Coordinates of C-alpha atoms in Angstrom, one line a residue:
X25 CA 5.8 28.4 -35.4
X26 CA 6.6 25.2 -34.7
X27 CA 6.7 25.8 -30.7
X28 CA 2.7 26.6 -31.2
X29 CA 2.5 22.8 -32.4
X30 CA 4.6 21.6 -29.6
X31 CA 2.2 23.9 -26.9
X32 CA -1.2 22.4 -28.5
X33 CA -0.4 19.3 -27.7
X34 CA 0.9 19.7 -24.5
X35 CA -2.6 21.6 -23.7
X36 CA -4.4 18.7 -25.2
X37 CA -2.3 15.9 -23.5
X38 CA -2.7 17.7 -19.8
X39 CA -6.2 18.7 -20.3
X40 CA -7.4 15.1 -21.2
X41 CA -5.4 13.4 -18.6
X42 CA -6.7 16.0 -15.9
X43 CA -10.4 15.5 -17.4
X44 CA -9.9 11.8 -16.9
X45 CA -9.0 12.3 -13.7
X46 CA -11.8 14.7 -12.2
X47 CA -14.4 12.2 -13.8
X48 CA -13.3 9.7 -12.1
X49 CA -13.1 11.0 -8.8
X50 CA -16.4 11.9 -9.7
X51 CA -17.8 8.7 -9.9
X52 CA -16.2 7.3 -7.6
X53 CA -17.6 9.6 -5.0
X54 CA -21.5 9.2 -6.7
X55 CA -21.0 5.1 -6.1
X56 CA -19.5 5.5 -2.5
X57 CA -22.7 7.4 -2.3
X58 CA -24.6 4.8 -0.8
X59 CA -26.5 4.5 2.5
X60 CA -24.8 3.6 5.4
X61 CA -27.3 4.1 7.8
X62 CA -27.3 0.4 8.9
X63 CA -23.3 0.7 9.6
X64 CA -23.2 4.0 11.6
X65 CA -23.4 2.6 15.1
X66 CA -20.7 -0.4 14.4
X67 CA -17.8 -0.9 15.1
X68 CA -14.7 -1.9 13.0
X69 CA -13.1 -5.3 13.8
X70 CA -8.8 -5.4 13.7
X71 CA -8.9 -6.8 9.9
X72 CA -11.6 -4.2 8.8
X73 CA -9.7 -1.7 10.3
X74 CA -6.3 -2.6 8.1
X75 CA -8.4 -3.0 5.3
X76 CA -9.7 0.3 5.0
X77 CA -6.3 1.8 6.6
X78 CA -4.0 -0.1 4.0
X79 CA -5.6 -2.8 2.2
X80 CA -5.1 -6.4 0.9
X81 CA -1.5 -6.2 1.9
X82 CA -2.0 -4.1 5.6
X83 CA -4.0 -7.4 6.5
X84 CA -1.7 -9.9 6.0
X85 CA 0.1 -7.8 8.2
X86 CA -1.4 -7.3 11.0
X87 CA -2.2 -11.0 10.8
X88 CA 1.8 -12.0 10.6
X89 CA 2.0 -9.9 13.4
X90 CA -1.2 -10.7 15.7
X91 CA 0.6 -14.7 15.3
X92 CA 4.1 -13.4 16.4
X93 CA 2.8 -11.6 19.2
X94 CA 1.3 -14.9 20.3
X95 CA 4.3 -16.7 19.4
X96 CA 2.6 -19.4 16.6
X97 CA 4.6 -17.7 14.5
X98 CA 8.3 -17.1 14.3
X99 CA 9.6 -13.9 12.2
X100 CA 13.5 -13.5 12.3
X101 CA 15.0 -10.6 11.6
X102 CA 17.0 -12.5 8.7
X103 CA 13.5 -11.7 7.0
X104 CA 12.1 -15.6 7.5
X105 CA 9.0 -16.9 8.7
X106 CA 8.2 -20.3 10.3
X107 CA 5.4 -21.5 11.7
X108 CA 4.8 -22.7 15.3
X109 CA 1.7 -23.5 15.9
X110 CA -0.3 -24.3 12.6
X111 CA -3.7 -24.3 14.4
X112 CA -5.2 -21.0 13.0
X113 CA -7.5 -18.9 15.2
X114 CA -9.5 -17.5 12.6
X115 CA -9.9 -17.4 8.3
X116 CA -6.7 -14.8 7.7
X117 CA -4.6 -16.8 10.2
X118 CA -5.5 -20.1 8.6
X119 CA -4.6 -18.7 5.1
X120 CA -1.1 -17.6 6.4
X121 CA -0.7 -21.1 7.9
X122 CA -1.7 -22.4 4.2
X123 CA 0.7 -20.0 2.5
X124 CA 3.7 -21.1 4.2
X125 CA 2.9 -24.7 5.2
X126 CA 1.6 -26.0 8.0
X127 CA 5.4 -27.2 9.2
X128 CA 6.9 -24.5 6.8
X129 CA 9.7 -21.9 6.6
X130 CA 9.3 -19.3 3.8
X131 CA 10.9 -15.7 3.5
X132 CA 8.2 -13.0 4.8
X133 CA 8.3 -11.0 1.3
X134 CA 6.5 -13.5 -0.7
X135 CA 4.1 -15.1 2.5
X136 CA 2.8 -11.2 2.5
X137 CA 2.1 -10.9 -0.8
X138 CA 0.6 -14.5 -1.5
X139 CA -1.7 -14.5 2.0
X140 CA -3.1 -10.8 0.7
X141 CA -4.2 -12.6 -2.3
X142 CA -6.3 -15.3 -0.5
X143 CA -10.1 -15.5 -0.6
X144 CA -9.6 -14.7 3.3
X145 CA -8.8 -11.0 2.3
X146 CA -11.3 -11.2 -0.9
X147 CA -14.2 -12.2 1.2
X148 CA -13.7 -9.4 3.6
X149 CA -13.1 -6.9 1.2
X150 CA -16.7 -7.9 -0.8
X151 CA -18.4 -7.5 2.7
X152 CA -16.9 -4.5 3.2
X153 CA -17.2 -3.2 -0.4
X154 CA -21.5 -4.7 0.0
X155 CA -21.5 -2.7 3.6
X156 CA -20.3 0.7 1.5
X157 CA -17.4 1.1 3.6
X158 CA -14.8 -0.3 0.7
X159 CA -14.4 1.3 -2.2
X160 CA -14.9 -1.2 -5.5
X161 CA -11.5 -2.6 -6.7
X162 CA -12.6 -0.9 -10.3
X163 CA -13.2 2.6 -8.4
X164 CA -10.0 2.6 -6.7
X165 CA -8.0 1.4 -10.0
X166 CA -9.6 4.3 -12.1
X167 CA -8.2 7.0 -9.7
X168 CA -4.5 5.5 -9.5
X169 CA -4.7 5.1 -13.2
X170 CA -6.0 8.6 -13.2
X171 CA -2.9 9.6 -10.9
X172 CA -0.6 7.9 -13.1
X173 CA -1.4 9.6 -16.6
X174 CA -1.7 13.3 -15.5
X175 CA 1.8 12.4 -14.0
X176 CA 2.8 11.0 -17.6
X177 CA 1.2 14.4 -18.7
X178 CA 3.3 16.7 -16.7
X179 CA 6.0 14.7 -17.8
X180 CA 4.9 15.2 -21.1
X181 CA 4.4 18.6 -21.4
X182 CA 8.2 18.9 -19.4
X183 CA 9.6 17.3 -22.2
X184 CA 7.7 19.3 -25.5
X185 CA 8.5 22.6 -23.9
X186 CA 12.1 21.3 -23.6
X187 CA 11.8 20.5 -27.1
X188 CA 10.4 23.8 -27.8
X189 CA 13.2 25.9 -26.1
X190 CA 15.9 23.8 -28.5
X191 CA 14.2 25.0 -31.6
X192 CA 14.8 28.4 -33.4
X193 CA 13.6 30.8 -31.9
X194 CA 11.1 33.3 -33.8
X195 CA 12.2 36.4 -34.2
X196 CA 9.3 38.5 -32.5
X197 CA 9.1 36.5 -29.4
X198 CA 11.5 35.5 -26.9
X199 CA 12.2 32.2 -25.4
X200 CA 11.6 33.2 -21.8
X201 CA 7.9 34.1 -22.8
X202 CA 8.1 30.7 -24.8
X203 CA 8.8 28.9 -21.9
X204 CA 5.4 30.6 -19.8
X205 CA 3.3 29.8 -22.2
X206 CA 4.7 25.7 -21.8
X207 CA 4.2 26.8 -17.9
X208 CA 0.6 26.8 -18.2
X209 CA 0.1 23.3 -18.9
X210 CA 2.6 22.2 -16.9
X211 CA 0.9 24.2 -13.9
X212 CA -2.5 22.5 -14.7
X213 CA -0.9 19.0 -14.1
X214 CA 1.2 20.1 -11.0
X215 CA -2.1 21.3 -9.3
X216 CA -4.0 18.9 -10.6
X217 CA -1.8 16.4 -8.8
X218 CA -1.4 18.3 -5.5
X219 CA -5.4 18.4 -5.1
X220 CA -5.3 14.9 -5.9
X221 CA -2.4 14.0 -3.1
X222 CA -4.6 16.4 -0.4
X223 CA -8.2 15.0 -1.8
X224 CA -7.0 11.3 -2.1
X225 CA -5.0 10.2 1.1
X226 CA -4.0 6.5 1.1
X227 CA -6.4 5.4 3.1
X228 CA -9.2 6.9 0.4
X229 CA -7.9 4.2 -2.1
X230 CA -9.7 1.2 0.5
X231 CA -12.2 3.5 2.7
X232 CA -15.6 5.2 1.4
X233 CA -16.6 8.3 3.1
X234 CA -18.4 6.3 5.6
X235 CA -15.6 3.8 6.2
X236 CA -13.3 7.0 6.9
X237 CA -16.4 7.9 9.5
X238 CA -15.9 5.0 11.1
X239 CA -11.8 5.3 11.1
X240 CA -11.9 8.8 12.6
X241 CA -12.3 8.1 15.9
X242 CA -9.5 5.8 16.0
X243 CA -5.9 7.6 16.7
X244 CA -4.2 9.0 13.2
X245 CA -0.9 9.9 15.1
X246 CA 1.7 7.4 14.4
X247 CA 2.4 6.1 18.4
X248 CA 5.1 3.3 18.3
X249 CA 4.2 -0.1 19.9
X250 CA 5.9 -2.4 21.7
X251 CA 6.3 -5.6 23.2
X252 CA 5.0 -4.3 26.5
X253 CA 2.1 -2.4 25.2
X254 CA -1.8 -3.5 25.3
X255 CA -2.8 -6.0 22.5
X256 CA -5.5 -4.4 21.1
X257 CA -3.5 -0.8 21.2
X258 CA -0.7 -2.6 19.5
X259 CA -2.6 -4.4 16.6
X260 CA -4.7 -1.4 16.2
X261 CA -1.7 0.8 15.8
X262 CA -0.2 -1.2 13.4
X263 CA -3.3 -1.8 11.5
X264 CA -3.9 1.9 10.8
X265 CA -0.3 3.1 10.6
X266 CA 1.2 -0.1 9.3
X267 CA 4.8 -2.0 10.2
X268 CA 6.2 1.5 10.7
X269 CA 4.1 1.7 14.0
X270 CA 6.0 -1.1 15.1
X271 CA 8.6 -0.1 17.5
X272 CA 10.8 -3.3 18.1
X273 CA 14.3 -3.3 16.1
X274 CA 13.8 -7.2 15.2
X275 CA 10.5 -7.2 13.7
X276 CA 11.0 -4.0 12.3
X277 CA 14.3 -5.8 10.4
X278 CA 12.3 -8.9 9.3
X279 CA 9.5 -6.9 7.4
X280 CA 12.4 -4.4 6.3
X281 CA 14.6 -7.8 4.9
X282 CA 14.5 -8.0 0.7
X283 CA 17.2 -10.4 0.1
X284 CA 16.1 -12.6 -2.5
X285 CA 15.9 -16.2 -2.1
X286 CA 16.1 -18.2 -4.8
X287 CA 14.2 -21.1 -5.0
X288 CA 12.2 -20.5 -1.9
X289 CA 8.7 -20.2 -2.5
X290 CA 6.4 -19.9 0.3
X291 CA 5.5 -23.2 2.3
X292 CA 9.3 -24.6 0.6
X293 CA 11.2 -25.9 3.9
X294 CA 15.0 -25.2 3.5
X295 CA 17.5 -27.9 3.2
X296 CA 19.8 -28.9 5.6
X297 CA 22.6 -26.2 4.6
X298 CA 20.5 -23.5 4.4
X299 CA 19.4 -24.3 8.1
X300 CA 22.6 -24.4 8.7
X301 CA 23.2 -20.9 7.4
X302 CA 19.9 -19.6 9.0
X303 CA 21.1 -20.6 12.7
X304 CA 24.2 -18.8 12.4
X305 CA 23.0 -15.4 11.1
X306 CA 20.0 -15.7 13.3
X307 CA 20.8 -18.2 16.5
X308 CA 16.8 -17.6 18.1
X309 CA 15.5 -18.8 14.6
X310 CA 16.0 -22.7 16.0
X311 CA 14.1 -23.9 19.3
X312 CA 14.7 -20.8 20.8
X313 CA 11.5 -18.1 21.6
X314 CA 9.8 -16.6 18.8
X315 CA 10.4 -13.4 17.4
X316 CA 7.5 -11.0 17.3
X317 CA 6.7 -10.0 13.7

């Protein structure tokens, strides 16, 4: 009787980390509940679009990008950025200049994580989150927290009927009929997560309801842009789709480059050898044109 043990728990571990879940979709969707009457007839700007699209990180990109396209800023596809012109246009470009260094040279990893960080990106998310288009920080981290456990649960639940199967099997019941009673459970979880995948798109994690609203008239399928392609379509398409929109191969190399560099921290200007190595793996990062991001 052992197995009956083994299937209590898992029924208690799924149906608490399923509970937890529901309730806090729940209460995420009675905050986002706010009115938005005031916000109905605006329109998005390029950052508040890739905030609500992607988040902290989706900004910094579409700024990195925005600053190639104008060429201030150089992104090689050996995964480096350097800065051209350090005369910022607006608050996110200014904290990009400020992550890598006015004069600077840093790898693009790190400059993407450290400018999505900046009080740039925290301001505009509180005026978003104050507009009730964002979702609070706290709302968002209690649903992929949520996420996380009832995955642990299935997990879980995987591993005591596993456990279950190994033991002795009682006399009067068979261990195919063992193993459906562990299904149960582990169904609960499995749907549990697949509502959650279909009710909680990415976007949901950054957007309210009425910050989707305002994202629905914007184009959802993916279109590739390029070089030659209108500014605004570009930035826009990249802001709601992310660095996959982009179409070029070299900026798509330079945001897909993860060689670590040690000891180069964003805003840390390589020394003479490393330049050395830099111009011969990538002979445009010198004087040459800027690479688009």
């Amino acid at each position: 009787m052992l197995w009956v043990l083994l299937l209590l728990v898992s029924w208690a571990v799924a149906g608490v980390a399923c509970t937890r879940l529901c309730l806090a979709a729940v209460r995420a969707a009675a905050v986002q509940d706010v009115d938005t009457a005031g916000s109905g007839g605006r329109d998005l700007t390029l950052y508040e679009t890739a905030f609500l699209s992607g988040g902290p990180r989706r900004v910094a990109d579409v700024t990195l990008v925005a600053m190639a396209r104008q060429r201030r800023l150089l992104l090689a596809h050996t995964g480096w950025a350097t800065v051209v012109d350090p005369l910022g246009r607006d608050d996110m470009e200014r904290s990009v200049i400020g992550v890598i260094g006015p004069e600077g040279q840093s790898p693009i990893a790190p400059v993407r994580a450290a400018a999505a960080a900046t009080d740039a990106v925290r301001g505009l998310a509180d005026r978003l989150e104050r507009a009730g288009l964002a979702v609070s920080d706290g709302a968002a981290t209690t649903i992929v927290d949520g996420i996380r456990r009832v995955r642990l649960a299935a997990l879980a639940v995987a591993g005591l009927g596993a456990v279950a199967l190994l033991l002795p099997a009682a006399s009067y019941l068979p261990r195919h009929l063992v193993a459906l009673w562990f299904a149960l459970p582990l169904t609960l979880t499995l749907s549990c997560l697949v509502i959650a995948r279909i009710e909680v798109p990415p976007h949901a994690l950054w957007a309210s309801p009425a910050g989707r609203r305002l994202l629905g008239p914007l184009p959802r399928a993916k279109v590739r842009a390029t070089a030659a392609g209108d500014d605004r379509t570009y930035l826009t398409s990249v802001a709601v789709h992310g660095i996959r929109a982009v179409g070029e191969p070299d900026l798509r190399a330079a945001f897909a480059h993860r060689e670590h560099h040690p000891g180069h921290a964003p805003g840390h200007r390589p020394d003479d050898a490393c330049d050395r190595h830099r111009t011969e793996d990538d002979p445009g990062s010198g004087s040459g044109g800027a690479r688009e991001h």
